[in-house]
Coordinates of C-alpha atoms in Angstrom, one line a residue:
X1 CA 48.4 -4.7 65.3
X2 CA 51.7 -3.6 66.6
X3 CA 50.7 0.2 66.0
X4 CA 47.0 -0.5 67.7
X5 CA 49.1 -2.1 70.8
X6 CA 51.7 0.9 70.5
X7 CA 48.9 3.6 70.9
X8 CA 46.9 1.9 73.6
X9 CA 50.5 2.1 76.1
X10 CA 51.6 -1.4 75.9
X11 CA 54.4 -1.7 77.5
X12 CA 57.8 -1.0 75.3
X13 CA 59.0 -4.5 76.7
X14 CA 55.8 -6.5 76.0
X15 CA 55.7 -5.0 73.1
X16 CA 58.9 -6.0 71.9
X17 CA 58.1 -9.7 72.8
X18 CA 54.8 -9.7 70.8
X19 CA 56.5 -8.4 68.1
X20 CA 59.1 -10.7 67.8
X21 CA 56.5 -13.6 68.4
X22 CA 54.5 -12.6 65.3
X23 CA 57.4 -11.3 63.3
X24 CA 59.7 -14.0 63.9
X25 CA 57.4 -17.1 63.7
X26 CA 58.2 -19.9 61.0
X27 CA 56.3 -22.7 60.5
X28 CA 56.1 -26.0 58.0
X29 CA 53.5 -28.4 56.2
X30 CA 53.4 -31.7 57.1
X31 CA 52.4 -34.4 54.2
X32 CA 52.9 -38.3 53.4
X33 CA 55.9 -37.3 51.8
X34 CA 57.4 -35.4 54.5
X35 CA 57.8 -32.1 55.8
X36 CA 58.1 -29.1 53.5
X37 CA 60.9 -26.0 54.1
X38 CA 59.9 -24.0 56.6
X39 CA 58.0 -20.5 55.7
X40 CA 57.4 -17.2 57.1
X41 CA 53.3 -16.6 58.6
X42 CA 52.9 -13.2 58.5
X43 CA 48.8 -13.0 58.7
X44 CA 46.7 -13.7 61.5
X45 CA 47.4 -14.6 64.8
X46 CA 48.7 -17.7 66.5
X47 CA 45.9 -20.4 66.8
X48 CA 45.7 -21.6 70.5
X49 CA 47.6 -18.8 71.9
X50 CA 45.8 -17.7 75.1
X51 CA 47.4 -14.3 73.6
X52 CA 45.0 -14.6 70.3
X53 CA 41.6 -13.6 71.7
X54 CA 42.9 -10.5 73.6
X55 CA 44.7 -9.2 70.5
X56 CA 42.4 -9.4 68.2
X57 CA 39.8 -7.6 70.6
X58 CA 42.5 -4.8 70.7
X59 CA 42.9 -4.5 66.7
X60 CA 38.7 -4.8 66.1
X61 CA 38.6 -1.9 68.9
X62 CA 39.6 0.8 66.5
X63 CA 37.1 -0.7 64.2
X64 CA 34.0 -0.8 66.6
X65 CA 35.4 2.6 68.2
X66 CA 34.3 4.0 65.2
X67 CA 30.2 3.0 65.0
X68 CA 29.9 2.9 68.9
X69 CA 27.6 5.7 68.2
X70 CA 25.2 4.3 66.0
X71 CA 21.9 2.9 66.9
X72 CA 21.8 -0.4 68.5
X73 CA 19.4 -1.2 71.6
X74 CA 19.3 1.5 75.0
X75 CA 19.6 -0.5 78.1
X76 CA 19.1 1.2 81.3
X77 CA 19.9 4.5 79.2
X78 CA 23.6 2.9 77.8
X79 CA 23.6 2.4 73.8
X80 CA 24.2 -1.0 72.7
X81 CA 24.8 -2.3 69.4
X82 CA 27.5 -4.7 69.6
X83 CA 29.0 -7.9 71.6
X84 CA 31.9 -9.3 70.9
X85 CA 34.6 -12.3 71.8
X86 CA 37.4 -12.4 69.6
X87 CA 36.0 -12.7 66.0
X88 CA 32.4 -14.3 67.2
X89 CA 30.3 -10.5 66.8
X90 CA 27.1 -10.0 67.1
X91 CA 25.7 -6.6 66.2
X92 CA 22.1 -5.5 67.8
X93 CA 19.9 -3.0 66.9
X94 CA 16.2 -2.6 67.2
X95 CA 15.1 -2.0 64.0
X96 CA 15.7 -3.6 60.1
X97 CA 16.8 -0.2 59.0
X98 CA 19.3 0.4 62.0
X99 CA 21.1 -3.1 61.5
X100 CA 21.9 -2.6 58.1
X101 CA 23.3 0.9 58.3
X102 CA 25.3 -0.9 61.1
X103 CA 26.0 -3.8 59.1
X104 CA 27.6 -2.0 56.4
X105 CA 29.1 0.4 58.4
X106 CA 31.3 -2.2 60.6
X107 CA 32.0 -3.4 57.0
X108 CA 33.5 -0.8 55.4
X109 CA 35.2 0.4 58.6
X110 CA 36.8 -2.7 58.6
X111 CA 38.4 -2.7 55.5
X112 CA 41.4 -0.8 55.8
X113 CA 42.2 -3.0 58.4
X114 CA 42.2 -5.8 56.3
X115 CA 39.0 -7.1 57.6
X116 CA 35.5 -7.6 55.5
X117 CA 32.5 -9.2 56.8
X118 CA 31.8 -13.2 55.5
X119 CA 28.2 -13.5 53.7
X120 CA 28.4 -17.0 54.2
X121 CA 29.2 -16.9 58.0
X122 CA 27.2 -14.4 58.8
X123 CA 23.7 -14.8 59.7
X124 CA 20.7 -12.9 61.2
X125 CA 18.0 -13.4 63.8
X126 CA 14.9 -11.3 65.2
X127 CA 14.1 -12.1 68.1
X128 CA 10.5 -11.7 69.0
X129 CA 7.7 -13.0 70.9
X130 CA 5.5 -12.4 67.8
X131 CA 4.4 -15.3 65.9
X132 CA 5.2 -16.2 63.3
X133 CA 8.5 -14.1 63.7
X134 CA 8.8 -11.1 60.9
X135 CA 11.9 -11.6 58.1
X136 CA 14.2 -9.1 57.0
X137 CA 16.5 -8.8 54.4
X138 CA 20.0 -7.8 55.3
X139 CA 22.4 -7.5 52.8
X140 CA 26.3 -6.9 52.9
X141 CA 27.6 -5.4 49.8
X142 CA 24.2 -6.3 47.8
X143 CA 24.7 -9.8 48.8
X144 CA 21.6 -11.1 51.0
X145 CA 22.5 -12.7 54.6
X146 CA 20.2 -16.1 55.6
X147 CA 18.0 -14.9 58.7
X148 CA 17.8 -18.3 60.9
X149 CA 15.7 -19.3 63.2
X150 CA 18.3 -20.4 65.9
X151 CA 22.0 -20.4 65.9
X152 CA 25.0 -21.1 68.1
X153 CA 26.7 -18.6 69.5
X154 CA 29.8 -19.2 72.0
X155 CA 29.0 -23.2 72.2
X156 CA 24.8 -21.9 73.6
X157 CA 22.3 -21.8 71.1
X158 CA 20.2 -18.5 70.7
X159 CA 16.7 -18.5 69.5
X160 CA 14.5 -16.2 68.0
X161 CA 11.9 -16.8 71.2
X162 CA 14.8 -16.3 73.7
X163 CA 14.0 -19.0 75.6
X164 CA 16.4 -22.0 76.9
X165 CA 14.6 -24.7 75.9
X166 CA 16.1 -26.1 72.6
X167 CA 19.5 -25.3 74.3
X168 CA 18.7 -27.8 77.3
X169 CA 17.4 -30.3 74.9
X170 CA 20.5 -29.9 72.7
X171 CA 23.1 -30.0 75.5
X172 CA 20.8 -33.1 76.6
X173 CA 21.3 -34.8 73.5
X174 CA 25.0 -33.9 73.2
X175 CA 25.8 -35.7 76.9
X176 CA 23.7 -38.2 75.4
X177 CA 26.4 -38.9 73.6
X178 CA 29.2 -38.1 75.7
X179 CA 27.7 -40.8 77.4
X180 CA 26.9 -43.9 74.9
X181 CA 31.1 -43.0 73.8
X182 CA 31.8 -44.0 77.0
X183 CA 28.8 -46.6 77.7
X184 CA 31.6 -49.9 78.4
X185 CA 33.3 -48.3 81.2
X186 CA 29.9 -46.6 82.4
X187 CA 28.3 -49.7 82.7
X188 CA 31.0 -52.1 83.4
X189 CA 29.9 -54.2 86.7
X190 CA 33.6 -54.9 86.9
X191 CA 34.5 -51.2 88.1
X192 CA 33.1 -50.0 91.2
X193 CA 29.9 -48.2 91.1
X194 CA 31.4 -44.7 92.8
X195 CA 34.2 -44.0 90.3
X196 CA 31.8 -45.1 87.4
X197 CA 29.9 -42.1 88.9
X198 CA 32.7 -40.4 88.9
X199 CA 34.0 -40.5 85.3
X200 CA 30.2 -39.7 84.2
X201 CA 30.1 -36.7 86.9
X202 CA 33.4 -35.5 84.4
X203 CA 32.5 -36.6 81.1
X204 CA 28.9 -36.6 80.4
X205 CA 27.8 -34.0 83.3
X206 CA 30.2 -31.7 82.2
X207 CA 29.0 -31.8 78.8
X208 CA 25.4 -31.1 79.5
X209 CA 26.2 -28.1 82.4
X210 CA 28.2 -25.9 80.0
X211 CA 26.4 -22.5 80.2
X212 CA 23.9 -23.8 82.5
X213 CA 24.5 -20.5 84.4
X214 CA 22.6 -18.9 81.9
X215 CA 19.7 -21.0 81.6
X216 CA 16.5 -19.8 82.6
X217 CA 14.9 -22.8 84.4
X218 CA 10.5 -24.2 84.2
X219 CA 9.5 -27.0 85.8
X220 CA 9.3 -28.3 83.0
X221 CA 12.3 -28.2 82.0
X222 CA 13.4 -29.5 85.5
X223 CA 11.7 -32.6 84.8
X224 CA 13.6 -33.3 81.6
X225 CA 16.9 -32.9 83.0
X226 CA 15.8 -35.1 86.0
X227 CA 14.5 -37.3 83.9
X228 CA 17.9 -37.7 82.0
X229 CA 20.0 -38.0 84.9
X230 CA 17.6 -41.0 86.1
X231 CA 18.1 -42.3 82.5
X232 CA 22.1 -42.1 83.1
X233 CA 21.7 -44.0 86.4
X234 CA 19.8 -46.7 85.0
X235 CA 21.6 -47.4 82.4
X236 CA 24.8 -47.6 84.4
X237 CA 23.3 -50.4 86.4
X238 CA 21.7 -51.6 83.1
X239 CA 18.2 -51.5 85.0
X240 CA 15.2 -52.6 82.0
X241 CA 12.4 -49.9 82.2
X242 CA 10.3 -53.2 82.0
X243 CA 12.0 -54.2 85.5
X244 CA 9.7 -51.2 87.0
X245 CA 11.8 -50.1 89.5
X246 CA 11.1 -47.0 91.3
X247 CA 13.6 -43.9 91.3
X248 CA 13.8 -43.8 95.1
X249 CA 15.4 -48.0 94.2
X250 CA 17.4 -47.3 91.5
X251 CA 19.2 -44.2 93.5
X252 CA 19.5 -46.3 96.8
X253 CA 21.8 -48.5 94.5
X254 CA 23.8 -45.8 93.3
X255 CA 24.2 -44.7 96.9
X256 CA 23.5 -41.3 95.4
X257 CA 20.6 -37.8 95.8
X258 CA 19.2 -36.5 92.4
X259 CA 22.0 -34.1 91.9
X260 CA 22.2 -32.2 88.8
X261 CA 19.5 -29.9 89.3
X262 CA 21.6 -28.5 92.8
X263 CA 24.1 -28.5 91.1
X264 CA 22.8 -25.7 88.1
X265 CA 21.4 -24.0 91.2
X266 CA 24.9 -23.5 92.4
X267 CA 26.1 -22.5 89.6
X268 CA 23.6 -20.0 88.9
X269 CA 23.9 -18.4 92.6
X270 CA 27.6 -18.1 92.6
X271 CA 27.7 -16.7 88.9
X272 CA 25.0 -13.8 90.2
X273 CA 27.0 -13.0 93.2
X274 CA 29.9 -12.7 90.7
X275 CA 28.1 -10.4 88.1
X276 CA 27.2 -8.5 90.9
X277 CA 30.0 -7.6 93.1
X278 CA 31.7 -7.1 89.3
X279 CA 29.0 -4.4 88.3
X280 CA 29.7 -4.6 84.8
X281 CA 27.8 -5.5 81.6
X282 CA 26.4 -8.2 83.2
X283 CA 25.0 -6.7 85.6
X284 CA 23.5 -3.9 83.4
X285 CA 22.1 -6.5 81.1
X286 CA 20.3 -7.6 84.3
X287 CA 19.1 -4.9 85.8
X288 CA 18.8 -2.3 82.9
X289 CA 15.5 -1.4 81.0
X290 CA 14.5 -1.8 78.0
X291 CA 12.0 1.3 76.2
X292 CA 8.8 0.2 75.4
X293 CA 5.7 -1.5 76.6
X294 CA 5.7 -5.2 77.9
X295 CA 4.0 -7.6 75.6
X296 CA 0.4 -9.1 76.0
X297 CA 0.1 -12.4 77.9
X298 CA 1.3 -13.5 80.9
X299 CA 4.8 -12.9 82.1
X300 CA 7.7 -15.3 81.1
X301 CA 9.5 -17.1 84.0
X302 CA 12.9 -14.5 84.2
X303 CA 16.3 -15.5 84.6
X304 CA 16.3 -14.1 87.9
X305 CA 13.0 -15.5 88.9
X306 CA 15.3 -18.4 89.8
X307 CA 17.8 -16.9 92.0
X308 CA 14.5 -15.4 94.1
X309 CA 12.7 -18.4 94.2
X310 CA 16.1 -20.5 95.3
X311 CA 17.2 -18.3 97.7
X312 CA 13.8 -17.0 99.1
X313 CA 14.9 -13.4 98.7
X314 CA 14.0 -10.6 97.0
X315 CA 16.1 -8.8 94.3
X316 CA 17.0 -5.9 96.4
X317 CA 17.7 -8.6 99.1
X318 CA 19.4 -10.8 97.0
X319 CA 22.2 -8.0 96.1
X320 CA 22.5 -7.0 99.7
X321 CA 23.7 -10.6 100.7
X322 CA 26.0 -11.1 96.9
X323 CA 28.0 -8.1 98.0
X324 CA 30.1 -9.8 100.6
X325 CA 31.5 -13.0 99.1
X326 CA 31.7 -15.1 102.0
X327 CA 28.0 -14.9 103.6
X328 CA 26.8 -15.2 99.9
X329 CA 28.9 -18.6 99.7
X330 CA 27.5 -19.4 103.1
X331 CA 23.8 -19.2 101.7
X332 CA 24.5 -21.0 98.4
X333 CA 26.0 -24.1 100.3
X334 CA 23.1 -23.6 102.9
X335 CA 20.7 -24.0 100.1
X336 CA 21.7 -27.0 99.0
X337 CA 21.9 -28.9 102.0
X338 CA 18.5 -27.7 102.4
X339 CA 17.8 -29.3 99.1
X340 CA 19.5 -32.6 100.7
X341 CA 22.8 -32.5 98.9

C-alpha cells in the first residue's frame, strides 16, 4: 500500500504519517478474564478510519488498472465494466462469456496483491426485463457463484427488473421498525405532539429516505409511502382505523401537510442539479446510451421522468436552470411551496 501511495505522488509528509499509522499500530483482545498483551496488526486497514475507504480504492486501482480494457457495458461510447466503493465491487458486462473472463481476470490480477475473490460473498444478477430472467453459471476458480434474484448493494437493494419497488417496500418495513423501537415515546400523550414529530422526522423518516434520491417514483408507489406516513400519524395519536377518521382530521391534529413525498422531491432535484453541475459518472450514467434496440411494450416511467414532471421542464431545460446553483435552489424551494409545504 505504501509503494501504491508512493507512485501515485503522495506527499513525502503524508506519507510518512500513514506509514507510521499502519506500521506503528498495536492493539489488544479484550475477554472475561481481562485484557491480553498487546500485539502488532500488520494486515488490513484501520476499521472506522475515514482514511480506510480511500486507501483501499488506491491499492485495488493497480488491480482494476489492469482489466479497464476488457469488455464491460458502452455507455454513451465510454467502456464500463466495473463500480466500486471500497471493497463493495460490482463488475458489469453484457454478456455471460464477457463476465467470466472478467471475473477471473480481476481474480488472478488480484493475487499478487494479496487479494482473491470470496465464492461465498460473491453473487451474480442479470438484469433483464425478460421473463422469467435467463441463469448463468459463473464460476471463480471452478467454484460456481449463486445468481440471486435481488441483493443489497450499498444499504439499496438491486433487482434483476431494475425497478425501486421492493427497495421502497423494504425501507418501508425497515422504518416500520425504526418506529415500533421507539413506539412509547412516539405515542406518549405526555410529550408534546411537535417534538414527538420531531424525533419521528429523525429516527423513522430518516430511516425510510436513505437513497431516496435514487428512486424512481409511480403513483403507485406514491400512494404507499403516503399511505405509511398517514399510518405513522395515526398511530402517534393512537387513532383506531375503526374510529373512521378522515386524513384531512387526523393531519389537522398533528398541525401538519403530508410531507414525505416533498420531501423525496427535494431531494431528488437538488441531487440532479448536483450530478450535473459535477459532470461526472453520474451524469454519464444519465445521459449516455446504451447499444441496442429498446424493448417491446410500453416505456418504463425513467428516473428523470420525475425531475420533468416536478419541475415542468424539459431535460434540455432542466440542465440550463441546474447549472447555476442558486436559481436551481430557487425553483426546488418554489416547487414545494407550490406543493403547499
Amino acid at each position: 500500500m505504501i509503494e501504491c501511495l508512493s507512485e501515485i505522488g503522495v506527499d513525502d509528509k503524508e506519507l510518512q504519517i500513514i506509514t507510521k499509522l499502519y506500521w506503528e499500530q498495536t492493539a489488544v483482545v479484550r475477554t472475561d478474564h481481562g485484557i491480553t498483551t498487546d500485539f502488532q496488526i500488520k494486515k488490513g486497514v484501520r476499521q472506522g478510519c475515514v482514511l480506510s475507504p480511500n486507501l483501499f480504492n488506491l491499492y485495488t486501482e493497480k488491480i482494476f488498472r489492469e482489466v479497464e480494457e476488457m469488455k464491460g457495458i458502452v455507455i454513451g461510447g465510454e467502456n464500463m465494466n466495473n463500480m466500486r466503493y471500497a471493497d463493495d465491487t460490482a463488475l458489469i458486462t453484457e454478456c455471460t462469456l464477457d463476465l467470466q473472463e472478467l471475473v477471473t481476470a480481476v481474480n488472478e490480477k488480484g493475487k499478487p496483491y494479496g487479494m482473491e475473490m470470496n465464492v461465498i460473498k460473491t453473487k451474480t444478477m442479470v438484469v433483464s426485463r425478460q421473463d422469467p430472467v435467463p441463469k448463468i453459471n459463473i464460476t471463480i476458480e471452478g467454484k460456481p457463484i449463486e445468481q440471486v434474484k435481488n441483493m443489497v448493494y450499498l444499504g439499496h437493494m438491486a433487482t434483476e427488473d431494475a425497478r425501486s419497488e421492493k427497495e421502497i417496500r423494504r425501507r418501508i418495513e425497515i422504518a416500520r421498525s425504526a418506529f415500533e423501537n421507539l413506539s412509547k415515546t412516539l405515542t406518549s400523550r405526555s410529550i408534546n405532539i411537535e417534538l414527538r414529530l420531531r424525533v419521528a422526522k429523525c429516527y423513522v423518516w430518516s430511516t425510510l429516505l436513505y437513497g431516496s434520491e435514487t428512486w424512481t417514483m409511480t403513483k403507485s408507489l406514491t400512494k404507499k409511502i403516503e399511505a405509511f406516513e398517514m399510518w405513522i400519524f395515526r398511530r402517534m395519536l393512537k387513532i383506531s382505523y375503526t374510529e373512521h377518521k378522515s386524513n384531512d382530521a387526523v393531519l389537522k391534529l398533528m398541525k401538519t401537510e403530508k410531507q414525505l413525498i416533498n420531501t423525496i422531491k427535494q431531494r431528488k432535484c437538488r441531487y440532479f442539479g448536483h450530478l450535473i453541475r459535477r459532470d461526472g459518472l453520474q451524469r454519464l450514467l444519465l445521459e449516455g446510451r446504451i447499444n441496442g434496440k429498446r424493448g417491446r411494450g410500453r416505456p418504463r416511467t425513467m428516473w428523470m421522468d420525475n425531475i420533468k414532471e416536478w419541475t415542468k421542464l424539459n431535460y434540455n431545460e432542466s440542465i440550463r436552470m441546474a447549472q447555476d446553483r442558486e436559481k436551481w435552489r430557487s425553483m426546488v424551494a418554489n416547487l414545494l411551496k407550490a406543493d403547499g409545504t
